[in-house]
Amino acid sequence: MIKGRRRPGRYGESYRLEEIWADPEEIGGTIMKMERNYPGLKSKIFILTEGPGDYEFYSRFFNCELSEIRFANSKENVIKIIDSLSDRLKEDAESSVIGIVDRDFSFFMPDGTEERENVFMTDTHDIETMIISDELIGRVLEYYRKHSAGGEFQRNMTIGLRKESILSSIVRCSVLIGLSLYVNQKYGFNMTFKHINCKKKNLFLEFTDPVTFRCDEDKLLSLISGRNKAKYEDFMAALSVEKAKNPDYFDHPMQLCRGHDLMCALLADINVNYPQMDGRKVLLRDLERLFRNLYDRNEFYRTELFHSLEKWSEDNISEMSKSLFDRSKNHQSMMAAERC
């Protein structure tokens, strides 16, 4: 990265993906150059993430003068790149490169990621489930309320019809999808769920009432069946077995639900009850970015993920451990951030 330039995408501005792509050759070459020029003294830590959204999120918490953040396009690629660099650089890689990935379903079905010293996982299924809260949802909805073209009376009526918090409601709308995906992965059915999304058309409106937030499970299962007829009977049998065998799945909704599904359920509410002044529909990527931007950074420093990262830095790069994380909030720190 060019010295003196703000880290691409740090504050949500546009950037070219090639600027933040995880190139193993570039990373390996830089690490070897640092070790050659400054033996025993680390000047940069490389942090690999899954995608551009992860890059934007984690950029808020690391000192950009001491870190380079890249995305590798998948959890598997993050691990492959770290393994490749470890083979080439040996001990240098152990204290120069780390990966941060989604936990996915490993809370229920460990996949070995938790045993890796240089790879760290979100506390829950993914970033969105780790950061979401009733308070954050409130801030997001207040933003869309301020930019809405009226609809106050309808929103008040809708709130009166709901019996629980919005977070509880969108979890109920998403937990069956999460369990279905888990069963698909555990039993190796290789079914497709890609059509159940909200990128172009919000399919959640097919089985979710945007007023009451009630989820029609029969309609959801019908959508799953539509693209997976040959495997649907076996899938339903396995789903019944898992429900009966492990009722505690639903005691850990943030491990089971995908953040994208929670966002899609909420998006159904926003686009129906918060019509925007510019007449445009709110898109999933915009909603997810708003959640990341409105997230209270102090909450991150209370996560298990942060405590694990902090422990790693103390053990491996003690000379720069206290400076690696960007925790300052004063005006000078903001000016420093502008230079990254």
Tab-separated table of C-alpha atoms in Angstrom:
chain	number	residue	atom	x	y	z
A	1	MET	CA	0.000	0.000	0.000
A	2	ILE	CA	1.271	3.508	-0.788
A	3	LYS	CA	2.592	5.273	2.310
A	4	GLY	CA	0.494	8.255	3.400
A	5	ARG	CA	-2.648	7.035	1.705
A	6	ARG	CA	-5.866	6.185	3.523
A	7	ARG	CA	-6.619	2.476	3.712
A	8	PRO	CA	-9.041	1.725	0.799
A	9	GLY	CA	-12.633	1.337	1.935
A	10	ARG	CA	-11.925	2.265	5.545
A	11	TYR	CA	-14.802	4.712	5.681
A	12	GLY	CA	-17.054	3.079	3.099
A	13	GLU	CA	-15.701	4.893	0.047
A	14	SER	CA	-15.287	2.996	-3.195
A	15	TYR	CA	-12.139	1.037	-3.889
A	16	ARG	CA	-10.799	-1.371	-6.469
A	17	LEU	CA	-10.865	-4.991	-5.367
A	18	GLU	CA	-7.344	-5.544	-6.671
A	19	GLU	CA	-6.133	-3.059	-4.042
A	20	ILE	CA	-7.159	-5.379	-1.234
A	21	TRP	CA	-6.819	-8.822	-2.840
A	22	ALA	CA	-4.734	-11.336	-0.871
A	23	ASP	CA	-1.837	-12.167	-3.199
A	24	PRO	CA	0.358	-14.830	-1.558
A	25	GLU	CA	3.396	-13.801	-3.628
A	26	GLU	CA	3.103	-10.148	-2.617
A	27	ILE	CA	2.537	-10.982	1.047
A	28	GLY	CA	5.364	-13.517	1.163
A	29	GLY	CA	7.753	-11.148	-0.614
A	30	THR	CA	6.931	-8.298	1.750
A	31	ILE	CA	7.429	-10.456	4.841
A	32	MET	CA	10.812	-11.696	3.582
A	33	LYS	CA	11.848	-8.121	2.769
A	34	MET	CA	10.866	-6.928	6.250
A	35	GLU	CA	12.821	-9.742	7.885
A	36	ARG	CA	15.846	-9.047	5.677
A	37	ASN	CA	15.849	-5.297	6.361
A	38	TYR	CA	14.727	-5.415	9.987
A	39	PRO	CA	15.713	-8.839	11.364
A	40	GLY	CA	13.763	-9.684	14.485
A	41	LEU	CA	11.672	-6.515	14.276
A	42	LYS	CA	8.156	-6.737	12.836
A	43	SER	CA	6.932	-3.611	11.057
A	44	LYS	CA	3.710	-4.932	9.468
A	45	ILE	CA	1.170	-7.635	10.221
A	46	PHE	CA	-0.896	-9.088	7.379
A	47	ILE	CA	-4.521	-9.834	8.232
A	48	LEU	CA	-6.473	-12.014	5.799
A	49	THR	CA	-10.277	-11.885	5.724
A	50	GLU	CA	-12.914	-13.677	3.677
A	51	GLY	CA	-14.490	-10.884	1.618
A	52	PRO	CA	-14.619	-7.117	0.973
A	53	GLY	CA	-17.296	-6.619	3.646
A	54	ASP	CA	-15.066	-8.328	6.211
A	55	TYR	CA	-12.181	-6.149	5.052
A	56	GLU	CA	-14.235	-2.991	5.627
A	57	PHE	CA	-15.366	-4.150	9.065
A	58	TYR	CA	-11.993	-5.195	10.465
A	59	SER	CA	-10.262	-2.114	9.036
A	60	ARG	CA	-11.960	-0.122	11.790
A	61	PHE	CA	-10.073	-1.900	14.554
A	62	PHE	CA	-6.464	-2.225	13.423
A	63	ASN	CA	-3.794	0.458	13.292
A	64	CYS	CA	-3.273	0.930	9.567
A	65	GLU	CA	0.368	1.926	10.050
A	66	LEU	CA	1.109	-1.493	11.535
A	67	SER	CA	-1.197	-3.738	9.514
A	68	GLU	CA	-2.159	-4.633	5.971
A	69	ILE	CA	-5.614	-6.162	5.565
A	70	ARG	CA	-6.476	-8.267	2.524
A	71	PHE	CA	-9.421	-10.430	1.479
A	72	ALA	CA	-9.089	-13.906	-0.009
A	73	ASN	CA	-12.664	-14.455	-1.274
A	74	SER	CA	-13.499	-17.392	1.015
A	75	LYS	CA	-12.706	-19.035	4.330
A	76	GLU	CA	-10.986	-21.882	2.511
A	77	ASN	CA	-8.714	-19.460	0.630
A	78	VAL	CA	-7.713	-17.684	3.841
A	79	ILE	CA	-6.580	-21.002	5.317
A	80	LYS	CA	-4.855	-22.123	2.091
A	81	ILE	CA	-2.867	-18.892	1.839
A	82	ILE	CA	-1.777	-19.054	5.477
A	83	ASP	CA	-0.734	-22.702	5.043
A	84	SER	CA	1.183	-21.814	1.871
A	85	LEU	CA	2.997	-18.930	3.551
A	86	SER	CA	3.767	-21.069	6.609
A	87	ASP	CA	5.390	-23.691	4.377
A	88	ARG	CA	7.532	-21.056	2.644
A	89	LEU	CA	8.375	-18.711	5.496
A	90	LYS	CA	8.300	-21.051	8.499
A	91	GLU	CA	8.591	-19.054	11.753
A	92	ASP	CA	8.312	-15.684	9.992
A	93	ALA	CA	4.739	-16.423	8.923
A	94	GLU	CA	3.678	-17.399	12.433
A	95	SER	CA	4.188	-13.856	13.697
A	96	SER	CA	3.451	-11.964	10.474
A	97	VAL	CA	0.195	-13.347	9.042
A	98	ILE	CA	-3.156	-14.098	10.650
A	99	GLY	CA	-6.593	-14.888	9.293
A	100	ILE	CA	-10.025	-13.897	10.593
A	101	VAL	CA	-12.905	-16.046	9.345
A	102	ASP	CA	-16.550	-16.769	10.083
A	103	ARG	CA	-17.301	-19.491	12.611
A	104	ASP	CA	-20.096	-20.867	10.384
A	105	PHE	CA	-21.462	-24.119	11.872
A	106	SER	CA	-18.294	-25.134	13.732
A	107	PHE	CA	-19.988	-24.441	17.080
A	108	PHE	CA	-22.067	-27.572	16.395
A	109	MET	CA	-19.692	-29.358	14.030
A	110	PRO	CA	-16.002	-28.509	14.673
A	111	ASP	CA	-13.984	-28.323	11.460
A	112	GLY	CA	-10.482	-27.942	12.888
A	113	THR	CA	-10.278	-24.177	12.387
A	114	GLU	CA	-10.370	-23.540	16.128
A	115	GLU	CA	-7.138	-25.534	16.528
A	116	ARG	CA	-5.126	-23.255	14.239
A	117	GLU	CA	-2.926	-20.747	16.043
A	118	ASN	CA	-2.991	-18.120	13.286
A	119	VAL	CA	-6.675	-18.301	12.332
A	120	PHE	CA	-9.343	-16.624	14.445
A	121	MET	CA	-13.108	-16.989	14.265
A	122	THR	CA	-16.080	-14.750	14.937
A	123	ASP	CA	-17.843	-15.376	18.253
A	124	THR	CA	-20.986	-16.484	16.434
A	125	HIS	CA	-21.879	-17.664	12.923
A	126	ASP	CA	-20.496	-14.589	11.137
A	127	ILE	CA	-19.880	-10.850	11.505
A	128	GLU	CA	-23.546	-9.896	11.229
A	129	THR	CA	-24.680	-12.283	13.961
A	130	MET	CA	-21.774	-11.177	16.152
A	131	ILE	CA	-22.617	-7.474	15.982
A	132	ILE	CA	-26.418	-7.462	15.760
A	133	SER	CA	-28.413	-6.315	18.784
A	134	ASP	CA	-31.708	-4.610	19.538
A	135	GLU	CA	-29.782	-1.364	20.069
A	136	LEU	CA	-28.010	-1.563	16.710
A	137	ILE	CA	-31.256	-2.426	14.912
A	138	GLY	CA	-32.782	0.643	16.552
A	139	ARG	CA	-30.016	2.884	15.188
A	140	VAL	CA	-30.379	1.402	11.707
A	141	LEU	CA	-34.158	1.851	11.656
A	142	GLU	CA	-33.810	5.416	12.942
A	143	TYR	CA	-31.515	6.149	9.997
A	144	TYR	CA	-34.088	4.831	7.522
A	145	ARG	CA	-36.901	6.628	9.359
A	146	LYS	CA	-35.118	9.959	8.887
A	147	HIS	CA	-34.781	9.251	5.166
A	148	SER	CA	-38.284	7.853	4.690
A	149	ALA	CA	-41.108	9.406	2.684
A	150	GLY	CA	-43.691	9.419	5.461
A	151	GLY	CA	-45.321	6.187	6.579
A	152	GLU	CA	-45.197	7.097	10.283
A	153	PHE	CA	-48.803	6.057	10.918
A	154	GLN	CA	-48.289	2.692	9.202
A	155	ARG	CA	-45.100	2.060	11.179
A	156	ASN	CA	-46.819	2.822	14.481
A	157	MET	CA	-49.656	0.454	13.587
A	158	THR	CA	-47.146	-2.238	12.657
A	159	ILE	CA	-45.235	-1.874	15.925
A	160	GLY	CA	-48.505	-2.272	17.820
A	161	LEU	CA	-49.174	-5.615	16.114
A	162	ARG	CA	-45.823	-7.134	17.024
A	163	LYS	CA	-45.505	-9.175	20.188
A	164	GLU	CA	-41.712	-9.268	20.531
A	165	SER	CA	-38.543	-7.376	19.657
A	166	ILE	CA	-37.516	-7.090	16.020
A	167	LEU	CA	-34.361	-9.080	16.726
A	168	SER	CA	-36.382	-11.962	18.189
A	169	SER	CA	-38.694	-11.813	15.182
A	170	ILE	CA	-36.011	-11.917	12.497
A	171	VAL	CA	-34.275	-14.748	14.360
A	172	ARG	CA	-37.505	-16.772	14.221
A	173	CYS	CA	-37.700	-16.050	10.482
A	174	SER	CA	-34.131	-17.250	9.920
A	175	VAL	CA	-33.501	-20.136	12.299
A	176	LEU	CA	-35.193	-22.811	10.168
A	177	ILE	CA	-33.094	-21.787	7.165
A	178	GLY	CA	-29.995	-22.057	9.339
A	179	LEU	CA	-30.912	-25.523	10.565
A	180	SER	CA	-31.737	-26.606	7.007
A	181	LEU	CA	-28.327	-25.439	5.791
A	182	TYR	CA	-26.653	-27.220	8.685
A	183	VAL	CA	-28.478	-30.486	7.914
A	184	ASN	CA	-27.552	-30.120	4.241
A	185	GLN	CA	-23.878	-29.721	5.155
A	186	LYS	CA	-23.803	-32.427	7.835
A	187	TYR	CA	-25.488	-35.074	5.684
A	188	GLY	CA	-23.791	-34.049	2.433
A	189	PHE	CA	-27.001	-33.570	0.440
A	190	ASN	CA	-25.456	-30.855	-1.763
A	191	MET	CA	-28.809	-29.110	-2.067
A	192	THR	CA	-29.091	-25.558	-3.344
A	193	PHE	CA	-30.318	-22.698	-1.181
A	194	LYS	CA	-28.933	-19.845	-3.270
A	195	HIS	CA	-32.382	-18.910	-4.565
A	196	ILE	CA	-33.565	-18.029	-1.047
A	197	ASN	CA	-32.030	-14.572	-0.869
A	198	CYS	CA	-32.879	-10.893	-1.213
A	199	LYS	CA	-30.305	-9.641	-3.700
A	200	LYS	CA	-32.653	-8.947	-6.616
A	201	LYS	CA	-36.053	-10.063	-5.410
A	202	ASN	CA	-36.578	-10.549	-1.691
A	203	LEU	CA	-37.725	-14.160	-1.494
A	204	PHE	CA	-38.231	-13.741	2.250
A	205	LEU	CA	-41.489	-11.974	1.434
A	206	GLU	CA	-42.709	-15.341	0.121
A	207	PHE	CA	-42.766	-16.801	3.632
A	208	THR	CA	-42.447	-13.809	5.999
A	209	ASP	CA	-45.208	-11.351	6.879
A	210	PRO	CA	-43.499	-7.905	6.992
A	211	VAL	CA	-46.162	-6.621	9.399
A	212	THR	CA	-46.211	-9.336	12.065
A	213	PHE	CA	-42.856	-10.929	11.147
A	214	ARG	CA	-44.484	-14.341	11.330
A	215	CYS	CA	-42.684	-17.019	9.350
A	216	ASP	CA	-44.740	-19.558	7.390
A	217	GLU	CA	-42.541	-22.653	7.682
A	218	ASP	CA	-44.578	-24.633	5.149
A	219	LYS	CA	-44.001	-21.967	2.495
A	220	LEU	CA	-40.295	-21.871	3.310
A	221	LEU	CA	-39.976	-25.647	3.027
A	222	SER	CA	-41.866	-25.474	-0.257
A	223	LEU	CA	-39.268	-23.012	-1.579
A	224	ILE	CA	-36.490	-25.373	-0.498
A	225	SER	CA	-38.260	-28.304	-2.140
A	226	GLY	CA	-38.755	-26.454	-5.426
A	227	ARG	CA	-35.067	-26.612	-6.344
A	228	ASN	CA	-34.261	-29.901	-4.582
A	229	LYS	CA	-37.067	-32.337	-5.386
A	230	ALA	CA	-34.856	-35.420	-5.780
A	231	LYS	CA	-33.289	-35.027	-2.330
A	232	TYR	CA	-36.157	-33.408	-0.472
A	233	GLU	CA	-37.596	-36.561	1.129
A	234	ASP	CA	-34.223	-37.602	2.557
A	235	PHE	CA	-33.602	-34.030	3.657
A	236	MET	CA	-36.899	-33.821	5.553
A	237	ALA	CA	-36.179	-37.134	7.286
A	238	ALA	CA	-32.756	-35.871	8.391
A	239	LEU	CA	-34.248	-32.538	9.484
A	240	SER	CA	-36.755	-34.362	11.701
A	241	VAL	CA	-33.993	-36.497	13.212
A	242	GLU	CA	-31.857	-33.456	14.031
A	243	LYS	CA	-34.782	-31.565	15.556
A	244	ALA	CA	-35.628	-34.513	17.808
A	245	LYS	CA	-32.043	-35.400	18.675
A	246	ASN	CA	-30.709	-31.903	19.367
A	247	PRO	CA	-33.442	-29.524	20.516
A	248	ASP	CA	-30.733	-27.217	21.904
A	249	TYR	CA	-29.953	-26.029	18.360
A	250	PHE	CA	-32.548	-23.340	18.912
A	251	ASP	CA	-30.890	-22.302	22.185
A	252	HIS	CA	-27.960	-20.968	20.130
A	253	PRO	CA	-29.665	-19.012	17.328
A	254	MET	CA	-26.671	-16.789	16.593
A	255	GLN	CA	-24.579	-19.893	15.934
A	256	LEU	CA	-27.270	-21.386	13.707
A	257	CYS	CA	-28.548	-18.370	11.765
A	258	ARG	CA	-26.655	-16.737	8.927
A	259	GLY	CA	-26.304	-12.986	9.163
A	260	HIS	CA	-27.429	-12.584	5.545
A	261	ASP	CA	-30.748	-14.235	6.403
A	262	LEU	CA	-31.301	-11.944	9.394
A	263	MET	CA	-30.591	-8.984	7.102
A	264	CYS	CA	-33.003	-10.262	4.436
A	265	ALA	CA	-35.792	-10.638	6.993
A	266	LEU	CA	-35.180	-7.101	8.252
A	267	LEU	CA	-34.943	-5.795	4.691
A	268	ALA	CA	-38.490	-7.024	4.064
A	269	ASP	CA	-39.633	-4.774	6.914
A	270	ILE	CA	-37.590	-1.753	5.806
A	271	ASN	CA	-38.681	-1.743	2.176
A	272	VAL	CA	-42.361	-2.144	3.107
A	273	ASN	CA	-42.566	0.119	6.159
A	274	TYR	CA	-39.768	2.644	5.534
A	275	PRO	CA	-40.204	3.798	1.898
A	276	GLN	CA	-37.208	5.993	1.087
A	277	MET	CA	-37.478	9.574	-0.165
A	278	ASP	CA	-35.416	8.825	-3.274
A	279	GLY	CA	-37.916	6.124	-4.262
A	280	ARG	CA	-35.275	3.402	-4.357
A	281	LYS	CA	-35.416	0.072	-2.597
A	282	VAL	CA	-32.817	-0.473	0.098
A	283	LEU	CA	-30.370	-3.139	-1.090
A	284	LEU	CA	-28.858	-5.914	1.001
A	285	ARG	CA	-25.292	-4.664	0.559
A	286	ASP	CA	-26.309	-1.166	1.692
A	287	LEU	CA	-28.082	-2.517	4.774
A	288	GLU	CA	-25.125	-4.703	5.739
A	289	ARG	CA	-22.707	-1.802	5.293
A	290	LEU	CA	-24.912	0.469	7.412
A	291	PHE	CA	-24.915	-2.147	10.182
A	292	ARG	CA	-21.120	-2.290	10.093
A	293	ASN	CA	-20.765	1.498	10.076
A	294	LEU	CA	-23.238	2.117	12.929
A	295	TYR	CA	-21.797	-0.638	15.107
A	296	ASP	CA	-20.288	0.736	18.312
A	297	ARG	CA	-16.577	-0.016	17.976
A	298	ASN	CA	-16.275	-0.394	21.764
A	299	GLU	CA	-18.481	-3.489	21.541
A	300	PHE	CA	-15.842	-5.205	19.408
A	301	TYR	CA	-13.304	-4.902	22.206
A	302	ARG	CA	-15.609	-6.977	24.408
A	303	THR	CA	-15.778	-9.933	22.000
A	304	GLU	CA	-13.995	-13.245	22.431
A	305	LEU	CA	-12.538	-12.679	18.961
A	306	PHE	CA	-10.777	-9.518	20.091
A	307	HIS	CA	-9.490	-11.136	23.296
A	308	SER	CA	-8.019	-13.984	21.212
A	309	LEU	CA	-6.374	-11.523	18.812
A	310	GLU	CA	-4.997	-9.511	21.712
A	311	LYS	CA	-3.558	-12.640	23.359
A	312	TRP	CA	-1.918	-13.672	20.059
A	313	SER	CA	-0.335	-10.234	19.642
A	314	GLU	CA	1.013	-10.252	23.207
A	315	ASP	CA	2.532	-13.706	22.693
A	316	ASN	CA	3.959	-13.154	19.192
A	317	ILE	CA	4.576	-9.443	18.622
A	318	SER	CA	4.879	-8.025	22.120
A	319	GLU	CA	6.876	-5.013	20.896
A	320	MET	CA	3.906	-3.728	18.864
A	321	SER	CA	1.005	-5.425	20.634
A	322	LYS	CA	-0.332	-2.323	22.387
A	323	SER	CA	-0.244	-0.284	19.165
A	324	LEU	CA	-1.720	-2.859	16.779
A	325	PHE	CA	-5.336	-2.122	17.665
A	326	ASP	CA	-6.835	1.274	16.901
A	327	ARG	CA	-8.753	1.995	20.108
A	328	SER	CA	-8.285	5.767	20.321
A	329	LYS	CA	-11.306	8.035	19.909
A	330	ASN	CA	-9.918	11.561	20.184
A	331	HIS	CA	-9.452	14.121	17.421
A	332	GLN	CA	-5.788	13.265	16.917
A	333	SER	CA	-6.635	9.618	16.317
A	334	MET	CA	-9.207	10.598	13.700
A	335	MET	CA	-6.582	12.746	11.958
A	336	ALA	CA	-4.204	9.786	12.031
A	337	ALA	CA	-6.898	7.561	10.571
A	338	GLU	CA	-7.335	10.024	7.717
A	339	ARG	CA	-3.714	9.403	6.752
A	340	CYS	CA	-4.205	5.631	6.489
